[in-house]
mmCIF file with all atom_site columns, C-alpha atoms in Angstrom:
data_model
loop_
_atom_site.group_PDB
_atom_site.id
_atom_site.type_symbol
_atom_site.label_atom_id
_atom_site.label_alt_id
_atom_site.label_comp_id
_atom_site.label_asym_id
_atom_site.label_entity_id
_atom_site.label_seq_id
_atom_site.pdbx_PDB_ins_code
_atom_site.Cartn_x
_atom_site.Cartn_y
_atom_site.Cartn_z
_atom_site.occupancy
_atom_site.B_iso_or_equiv
_atom_site.pdbx_formal_charge
_atom_site.auth_seq_id
_atom_site.auth_comp_id
_atom_site.auth_asym_id
_atom_site.auth_atom_id
_atom_site.pdbx_PDB_model_num
ATOM 1   C CA . SER B 1 1   ? -5.374  -2.751  -5.380  1.00 63.00 ? 585 SER B CA 1
ATOM 2   C CA . VAL B 1 2   ? -7.689  -4.346  -8.099  1.00 64.00 ? 586 VAL B CA 1
ATOM 3   C CA . LEU B 1 3   ? -7.872  -2.446  -11.127 1.00 64.00 ? 587 LEU B CA 1
ATOM 4   C CA . LEU B 1 4   ? -10.265 -3.955  -13.483 1.00 60.00 ? 588 LEU B CA 1
ATOM 5   C CA . SER B 1 5   ? -10.011 -3.501  -17.888 1.00 67.00 ? 589 SER B CA 1
ATOM 6   C CA . LYS B 1 6   ? -12.344 -2.642  -19.646 1.00 66.00 ? 590 LYS B CA 1
ATOM 7   C CA . TRP B 1 7   ? -12.535 -6.328  -20.827 1.00 64.00 ? 591 TRP B CA 1
ATOM 8   C CA . LEU B 1 8   ? -13.345 -7.083  -16.759 1.00 56.00 ? 592 LEU B CA 1
ATOM 9   C CA . GLU B 1 9   ? -9.757  -8.672  -16.672 1.00 64.00 ? 593 GLU B CA 1
ATOM 10  C CA . GLY B 1 10  ? -8.230  -7.733  -13.157 1.00 63.00 ? 594 GLY B CA 1
ATOM 11  C CA . LYS B 1 11  ? -4.811  -6.231  -12.892 1.00 66.00 ? 595 LYS B CA 1
ATOM 12  C CA . VAL B 1 12  ? -3.378  -6.156  -9.203  1.00 63.00 ? 596 VAL B CA 1
ATOM 13  C CA . GLY B 1 13  ? -1.237  -2.740  -8.313  1.00 64.00 ? 597 GLY B CA 1
ATOM 14  C CA . ASP B 1 14  ? 0.417   -1.208  -6.074  1.00 58.00 ? 598 ASP B CA 1
ATOM 15  C CA . LEU B 1 15  ? 1.768   -4.407  -3.766  1.00 55.00 ? 599 LEU B CA 1
ATOM 16  C CA . GLY B 1 16  ? 5.201   -2.477  -3.810  1.00 51.00 ? 600 GLY B CA 1
ATOM 17  C CA . THR B 1 17  ? 3.719   0.620   -2.104  1.00 51.00 ? 601 THR B CA 1
ATOM 18  C CA . THR B 1 18  ? 5.829   -0.845  0.550   1.00 48.00 ? 602 THR B CA 1
ATOM 19  C CA . ARG B 1 19  ? 8.769   -0.568  -0.779  1.00 47.00 ? 603 ARG B CA 1
ATOM 20  C CA . LEU B 1 20  ? 8.551   3.732   -0.619  1.00 48.00 ? 604 LEU B CA 1
ATOM 21  C CA . VAL B 1 21  ? 9.029   3.123   3.170   1.00 49.00 ? 605 VAL B CA 1
ATOM 22  C CA . ASP B 1 22  ? 12.336  2.557   4.388   1.00 51.00 ? 606 ASP B CA 1
ATOM 23  C CA . PRO B 1 23  ? 12.411  -0.496  5.639   1.00 52.00 ? 607 PRO B CA 1
ATOM 24  C CA . ARG B 1 24  ? 14.533  -0.441  8.055   1.00 53.00 ? 608 ARG B CA 1
ATOM 25  C CA . ARG B 1 25  ? 11.557  0.783   10.207  1.00 53.00 ? 609 ARG B CA 1
ATOM 26  C CA . GLN B 1 26  ? 7.629   0.061   10.308  1.00 50.00 ? 610 GLN B CA 1
ATOM 27  C CA . SER B 1 27  ? 5.836   2.841   9.062   1.00 48.00 ? 611 SER B CA 1
ATOM 28  C CA . ARG B 1 28  ? 2.453   4.374   11.095  1.00 47.00 ? 612 ARG B CA 1
ATOM 29  C CA . MET B 1 29  ? -0.380  5.459   8.971   1.00 47.00 ? 613 MET B CA 1
ATOM 30  C CA . THR B 1 30  ? -3.850  7.684   10.412  1.00 42.00 ? 614 THR B CA 1
ATOM 31  C CA . LYS B 1 31  ? -6.480  5.393   9.080   1.00 52.00 ? 615 LYS B CA 1
ATOM 32  C CA . ALA B 1 32  ? -6.045  1.318   7.970   1.00 49.00 ? 616 ALA B CA 1
ATOM 33  C CA . PRO B 1 33  ? -5.725  0.797   4.503   1.00 54.00 ? 617 PRO B CA 1
ATOM 34  C CA . GLY B 1 34  ? -8.562  -1.156  2.119   1.00 62.00 ? 618 GLY B CA 1
ATOM 35  C CA . THR B 1 35  ? -11.115 -2.710  2.697   1.00 70.00 ? 619 THR B CA 1
ATOM 36  C CA . VAL B 1 36  ? -12.195 -4.627  6.636   1.00 73.00 ? 620 VAL B CA 1
ATOM 37  C CA . ASP B 1 37  ? -12.748 -7.656  5.129   1.00 77.00 ? 621 ASP B CA 1
ATOM 38  C CA . PHE B 1 38  ? -9.456  -8.351  3.312   1.00 78.00 ? 622 PHE B CA 1
ATOM 39  C CA . MET B 1 39  ? -7.661  -6.501  5.954   1.00 79.00 ? 623 MET B CA 1
ATOM 40  C CA . PRO B 1 40  ? -5.584  -9.419  8.019   1.00 82.00 ? 624 PRO B CA 1
ATOM 41  C CA . PRO B 1 41  ? -6.103  -9.159  12.364  1.00 81.00 ? 625 PRO B CA 1
ATOM 42  C CA . GLU B 1 42  ? -2.817  -7.458  13.071  1.00 80.00 ? 626 GLU B CA 1
ATOM 43  C CA . ALA B 1 43  ? -4.531  -4.269  11.171  1.00 75.00 ? 627 ALA B CA 1
ATOM 44  C CA . LEU B 1 44  ? -7.851  -4.907  12.734  1.00 71.00 ? 628 LEU B CA 1
ATOM 45  C CA . ALA B 1 45  ? -6.565  -4.953  16.221  1.00 70.00 ? 629 ALA B CA 1
ATOM 46  C CA . ALA B 1 46  ? -3.890  -1.907  15.432  1.00 59.00 ? 630 ALA B CA 1
ATOM 47  C CA . GLY B 1 47  ? -7.106  0.430   14.719  1.00 59.00 ? 631 GLY B CA 1
ATOM 48  C CA . ASP B 1 48  ? -5.745  3.740   14.020  1.00 60.00 ? 632 ASP B CA 1
ATOM 49  C CA . ASN B 1 49  ? -1.802  3.037   14.389  1.00 62.00 ? 633 ASN B CA 1
ATOM 50  C CA . VAL B 1 50  ? -1.440  0.329   11.755  1.00 61.00 ? 634 VAL B CA 1
ATOM 51  C CA . ARG B 1 51  ? 1.681   -0.727  11.137  1.00 65.00 ? 635 ARG B CA 1
ATOM 52  C CA . TYR B 1 52  ? 2.102   -1.205  7.504   1.00 67.00 ? 636 TYR B CA 1
ATOM 53  C CA . GLY B 1 53  ? 4.304   -3.783  6.046   1.00 74.00 ? 637 GLY B CA 1
ATOM 54  C CA . ARG B 1 54  ? 4.838   -6.341  2.962   1.00 81.00 ? 638 ARG B CA 1
ATOM 55  C CA . GLU B 1 55  ? 2.926   -9.022  5.188   1.00 85.00 ? 639 GLU B CA 1
ATOM 56  C CA . LEU B 1 56  ? -0.805  -7.155  5.299   1.00 84.00 ? 640 LEU B CA 1
ATOM 57  C CA . ASP B 1 57  ? -0.827  -6.558  0.899   1.00 84.00 ? 641 ASP B CA 1
ATOM 58  C CA . VAL B 1 58  ? -0.188  -10.955 0.923   1.00 90.00 ? 642 VAL B CA 1
ATOM 59  C CA . PHE B 1 59  ? -2.908  -11.237 3.450   1.00 90.00 ? 643 PHE B CA 1
ATOM 60  C CA . SER B 1 60  ? -5.656  -9.073  1.560   1.00 87.00 ? 644 SER B CA 1
ATOM 61  C CA . PHE B 1 61  ? -3.784  -10.368 -1.969  1.00 88.00 ? 645 PHE B CA 1
ATOM 62  C CA . GLY B 1 62  ? -4.433  -13.941 -0.384  1.00 91.00 ? 646 GLY B CA 1
ATOM 63  C CA . CYS B 1 63  ? -8.047  -12.818 0.543   1.00 90.00 ? 647 CYS B CA 1
ATOM 64  C CA . VAL B 1 64  ? -8.149  -11.602 -3.205  1.00 87.00 ? 648 VAL B CA 1
ATOM 65  C CA . MET B 1 65  ? -7.283  -14.939 -4.459  1.00 88.00 ? 649 MET B CA 1
ATOM 66  C CA . LEU B 1 66  ? -9.712  -17.134 -1.957  1.00 91.00 ? 650 LEU B CA 1
ATOM 67  C CA . HIS B 1 67  ? -12.905 -15.018 -2.633  1.00 87.00 ? 651 HIS B CA 1
ATOM 68  C CA . THR B 1 68  ? -12.570 -14.808 -6.631  1.00 86.00 ? 652 THR B CA 1
ATOM 69  C CA . LEU B 1 69  ? -11.739 -18.195 -6.584  1.00 89.00 ? 653 LEU B CA 1
ATOM 70  C CA . SER B 1 70  ? -15.234 -18.781 -4.606  1.00 90.00 ? 654 SER B CA 1
ATOM 71  C CA . HIS B 1 71  ? -17.284 -16.137 -6.365  1.00 88.00 ? 655 HIS B CA 1
ATOM 72  C CA . GLU B 1 72  ? -18.490 -14.915 -2.638  1.00 87.00 ? 656 GLU B CA 1
ATOM 73  C CA . TRP B 1 73  ? -17.790 -11.264 -1.004  1.00 83.00 ? 657 TRP B CA 1
ATOM 74  C CA . PRO B 1 74  ? -15.692 -12.836 2.255   1.00 75.00 ? 658 PRO B CA 1
ATOM 75  C CA . THR B 1 75  ? -16.965 -12.439 4.970   1.00 80.00 ? 659 THR B CA 1
ATOM 76  C CA . PRO B 1 76  ? -15.247 -13.962 7.690   1.00 78.00 ? 660 PRO B CA 1
ATOM 77  C CA . SER B 1 77  ? -16.742 -15.653 10.645  1.00 79.00 ? 661 SER B CA 1
ATOM 78  C CA . GLU B 1 78  ? -16.324 -14.623 14.039  1.00 79.00 ? 662 GLU B CA 1
ATOM 79  C CA . PRO B 1 79  ? -12.065 -14.356 15.509  1.00 78.00 ? 663 PRO B CA 1
ATOM 80  C CA . VAL B 1 80  ? -12.941 -16.784 18.911  1.00 79.00 ? 664 VAL B CA 1
ATOM 81  C CA . VAL B 1 81  ? -15.324 -19.712 19.307  1.00 83.00 ? 665 VAL B CA 1
ATOM 82  C CA . THR B 1 82  ? -16.768 -20.570 22.719  1.00 85.00 ? 666 THR B CA 1
ATOM 83  C CA . ASP B 1 83  ? -15.883 -24.731 23.270  1.00 82.00 ? 667 ASP B CA 1
ATOM 84  C CA . PRO B 1 84  ? -20.258 -25.715 24.316  1.00 85.00 ? 668 PRO B CA 1
ATOM 85  C CA . VAL B 1 85  ? -18.602 -27.942 26.587  1.00 89.00 ? 669 VAL B CA 1
ATOM 86  C CA . THR B 1 86  ? -16.292 -26.088 28.631  1.00 88.00 ? 670 THR B CA 1
ATOM 87  C CA . PHE B 1 87  ? -17.379 -22.802 27.705  1.00 86.00 ? 671 PHE B CA 1
ATOM 88  C CA . GLU B 1 88  ? -13.675 -21.494 27.194  1.00 88.00 ? 672 GLU B CA 1
ATOM 89  C CA . MET B 1 89  ? -13.304 -19.090 24.167  1.00 87.00 ? 673 MET B CA 1
ATOM 90  C CA . LYS B 1 90  ? -10.734 -20.155 21.362  1.00 84.00 ? 674 LYS B CA 1
ATOM 91  C CA . ALA B 1 91  ? -8.924  -18.791 19.339  1.00 83.00 ? 675 ALA B CA 1
ATOM 92  C CA . ARG B 1 92  ? -9.788  -19.110 15.665  1.00 85.00 ? 676 ARG B CA 1
ATOM 93  C CA . SER B 1 93  ? -6.982  -19.036 12.466  1.00 89.00 ? 677 SER B CA 1
ATOM 94  C CA . GLU B 1 94  ? -8.246  -17.140 9.200   1.00 90.00 ? 678 GLU B CA 1
ATOM 95  C CA . VAL B 1 95  ? -8.179  -20.265 7.273   1.00 91.00 ? 679 VAL B CA 1
ATOM 96  C CA . GLU B 1 96  ? -10.546 -21.354 9.622   1.00 90.00 ? 680 GLU B CA 1
ATOM 97  C CA . ARG B 1 97  ? -12.887 -17.790 9.447   1.00 89.00 ? 681 ARG B CA 1
ATOM 98  C CA . ARG B 1 98  ? -12.834 -18.447 6.290   1.00 90.00 ? 682 ARG B CA 1
ATOM 99  C CA . SER B 1 99  ? -13.417 -21.802 5.513   1.00 91.00 ? 683 SER B CA 1
ATOM 100 C CA . SER B 1 100 ? -16.775 -21.927 3.745   1.00 91.00 ? 684 SER B CA 1
ATOM 101 C CA . TYR B 1 101 ? -15.228 -20.098 1.317   1.00 91.00 ? 685 TYR B CA 1
ATOM 102 C CA . PHE B 1 102 ? -12.510 -22.596 0.637   1.00 92.00 ? 686 PHE B CA 1
ATOM 103 C CA . ALA B 1 103 ? -14.939 -25.750 -0.008  1.00 93.00 ? 687 ALA B CA 1
ATOM 104 C CA . LYS B 1 104 ? -16.491 -23.418 -2.872  1.00 92.00 ? 688 LYS B CA 1
ATOM 105 C CA . ILE B 1 105 ? -13.567 -23.465 -4.480  1.00 91.00 ? 689 ILE B CA 1
ATOM 106 C CA . ASP B 1 106 ? -13.885 -26.311 -7.456  1.00 89.00 ? 690 ASP B CA 1
ATOM 107 C CA . ARG B 1 107 ? -9.933  -27.949 -6.872  1.00 88.00 ? 691 ARG B CA 1
ATOM 108 C CA . SER B 1 108 ? -10.062 -29.744 -10.336 1.00 86.00 ? 692 SER B CA 1
ATOM 109 C CA . ARG B 1 109 ? -9.288  -26.247 -12.408 1.00 82.00 ? 693 ARG B CA 1
ATOM 110 C CA . SER B 1 110 ? -8.319  -24.345 -9.056  1.00 85.00 ? 694 SER B CA 1
ATOM 111 C CA . GLY B 1 111 ? -7.106  -26.206 -6.222  1.00 86.00 ? 695 GLY B CA 1
ATOM 112 C CA . VAL B 1 112 ? -3.702  -26.510 -6.683  1.00 88.00 ? 696 VAL B CA 1
ATOM 113 C CA . LEU B 1 113 ? -4.191  -22.644 -5.440  1.00 90.00 ? 697 LEU B CA 1
ATOM 114 C CA . ILE B 1 114 ? -5.886  -23.265 -2.449  1.00 93.00 ? 698 ILE B CA 1
ATOM 115 C CA . PRO B 1 115 ? -2.152  -23.855 -0.385  1.00 94.00 ? 699 PRO B CA 1
ATOM 116 C CA . LEU B 1 116 ? -0.536  -20.823 -1.700  1.00 94.00 ? 700 LEU B CA 1
ATOM 117 C CA . ILE B 1 117 ? -3.829  -18.445 -0.721  1.00 94.00 ? 701 ILE B CA 1
ATOM 118 C CA . GLU B 1 118 ? -3.113  -20.471 3.101   1.00 95.00 ? 702 GLU B CA 1
ATOM 119 C CA . SER B 1 119 ? 0.565   -19.400 2.875   1.00 95.00 ? 703 SER B CA 1
ATOM 120 C CA . CYS B 1 120 ? -1.050  -16.053 2.237   1.00 94.00 ? 704 CYS B CA 1
ATOM 121 C CA . LEU B 1 121 ? -3.368  -15.893 5.532   1.00 94.00 ? 705 LEU B CA 1
ATOM 122 C CA . SER B 1 122 ? -1.247  -17.123 8.328   1.00 93.00 ? 706 SER B CA 1
ATOM 123 C CA . ASN B 1 123 ? -2.489  -14.936 11.319  1.00 90.00 ? 707 ASN B CA 1
ATOM 124 C CA . ILE B 1 124 ? 1.256   -14.674 12.006  1.00 90.00 ? 708 ILE B CA 1
ATOM 125 C CA . PRO B 1 125 ? 2.914   -12.072 9.849   1.00 90.00 ? 709 PRO B CA 1
ATOM 126 C CA . LYS B 1 126 ? 6.122   -13.409 9.086   1.00 91.00 ? 710 LYS B CA 1
ATOM 127 C CA . ASN B 1 127 ? 4.617   -16.406 8.702   1.00 94.00 ? 711 ASN B CA 1
ATOM 128 C CA . ARG B 1 128 ? 2.751   -15.489 5.731   1.00 94.00 ? 712 ARG B CA 1
ATOM 129 C CA . THR B 1 129 ? 4.816   -16.755 2.169   1.00 93.00 ? 713 THR B CA 1
ATOM 130 C CA . SER B 1 130 ? 6.807   -13.473 0.214   1.00 91.00 ? 714 SER B CA 1
ATOM 131 C CA . ILE B 1 131 ? 4.787   -11.772 -2.533  1.00 86.00 ? 715 ILE B CA 1
ATOM 132 C CA . VAL B 1 132 ? 7.528   -12.448 -4.804  1.00 88.00 ? 716 VAL B CA 1
ATOM 133 C CA . ARG B 1 133 ? 7.153   -16.368 -4.006  1.00 90.00 ? 717 ARG B CA 1
ATOM 134 C CA . VAL B 1 134 ? 3.417   -15.717 -4.942  1.00 89.00 ? 718 VAL B CA 1
ATOM 135 C CA . CYS B 1 135 ? 4.748   -14.309 -7.926  1.00 87.00 ? 719 CYS B CA 1
ATOM 136 C CA . ASP B 1 136 ? 7.132   -17.161 -8.485  1.00 89.00 ? 720 ASP B CA 1
ATOM 137 C CA . LYS B 1 137 ? 4.816   -20.093 -7.965  1.00 88.00 ? 721 LYS B CA 1
ATOM 138 C CA . LEU B 1 138 ? 1.729   -17.737 -9.516  1.00 85.00 ? 722 LEU B CA 1
ATOM 139 C CA . GLU B 1 139 ? 3.955   -18.232 -12.958 1.00 85.00 ? 723 GLU B CA 1
ATOM 140 C CA . SER B 1 140 ? 5.478   -21.648 -12.580 1.00 86.00 ? 724 SER B CA 1
ATOM 141 C CA . LEU B 1 141 ? 1.551   -22.328 -12.618 1.00 82.00 ? 725 LEU B CA 1
ATOM 142 C CA . VAL B 1 142 ? 1.397   -20.829 -16.071 1.00 76.00 ? 726 VAL B CA 1
ATOM 143 C CA . ASP B 1 143 ? 4.501   -22.166 -17.647 1.00 72.00 ? 727 ASP B CA 1
ATOM 144 C CA . ARG B 1 144 ? 3.242   -25.525 -16.758 1.00 72.00 ? 728 ARG B CA 1
ATOM 145 C CA . GLU B 1 145 ? -0.268  -24.797 -16.819 1.00 61.00 ? 729 GLU B CA 1
ATOM 146 C CA . HIS B 1 146 ? 0.429   -23.149 -20.682 1.00 50.00 ? 730 HIS B CA 1
ATOM 147 C CA . VAL B 1 147 ? -2.299  -20.857 -19.501 1.00 51.00 ? 731 VAL B CA 1
ATOM 148 C CA . PRO B 1 148 ? -2.593  -18.320 -21.807 1.00 48.00 ? 732 PRO B CA 1
ATOM 149 C CA . THR B 1 149 ? -2.101  -14.658 -19.943 1.00 50.00 ? 733 THR B CA 1
ATOM 150 C CA . ASP B 1 150 ? -0.300  -11.254 -20.691 1.00 49.00 ? 734 ASP B CA 1
ATOM 151 C CA . ASP B 1 151 ? 2.760   -12.614 -20.348 1.00 48.00 ? 735 ASP B CA 1
ATOM 152 C CA . LEU B 1 152 ? 3.357   -8.539  -19.023 1.00 45.00 ? 736 LEU B CA 1
ATOM 153 C CA . THR B 1 153 ? 0.963   -9.120  -15.664 1.00 49.00 ? 737 THR B CA 1
ATOM 154 C CA . VAL B 1 154 ? 3.652   -11.332 -13.717 1.00 51.00 ? 738 VAL B CA 1
ATOM 155 C CA . SER B 1 155 ? 6.845   -9.654  -15.206 1.00 52.00 ? 739 SER B CA 1
ATOM 156 C CA . ALA B 1 156 ? 4.880   -5.785  -13.995 1.00 49.00 ? 740 ALA B CA 1
ATOM 157 C CA . LEU B 1 157 ? 3.999   -7.487  -10.871 1.00 48.00 ? 741 LEU B CA 1
ATOM 158 C CA . GLN B 1 158 ? 7.892   -9.125  -10.182 1.00 52.00 ? 742 GLN B CA 1
ATOM 159 C CA . GLU B 1 159 ? 9.248   -5.631  -11.099 1.00 51.00 ? 743 GLU B CA 1
ATOM 160 C CA . GLU B 1 160 ? 7.189   -3.600  -8.701  1.00 49.00 ? 744 GLU B CA 1
ATOM 161 C CA . VAL B 1 161 ? 8.410   -5.507  -5.831  1.00 49.00 ? 745 VAL B CA 1
ATOM 162 C CA . GLU B 1 162 ? 11.853  -5.831  -6.389  1.00 49.00 ? 746 GLU B CA 1
#
């Protein structure tokens, strides 16, 4: 979840929700959690039998970062394209499907985040970065760039997933 303060500052929460589930088995939910445009391909394909794991949270967080930096609501393009010559259908990666949003990111200010976002949006759940790595990367960028931030934000996010 992304919550807004009264000053419209975004706060990320609920990334530790999956800790409440036995890590040795995946949980099934009766309905897919979240907003469809922020959901990974495996959640959409599963319908009501979504296997919820931390990888789903990482994907959604990558979407939030991408669409916050592009200043547009996510509407990914079609998951399959047809070759105009051979008429073969080819699956597109989530990064390809959202390429128009990547193009709108101000690279002089936020370009350093693009590889991190791409690692969150892998079509294959096990290939996505971990939320701990996301926290570490964001914290290192804040430290390196001396960006003023609420020191508790990154620390609280890390504690929530540990």
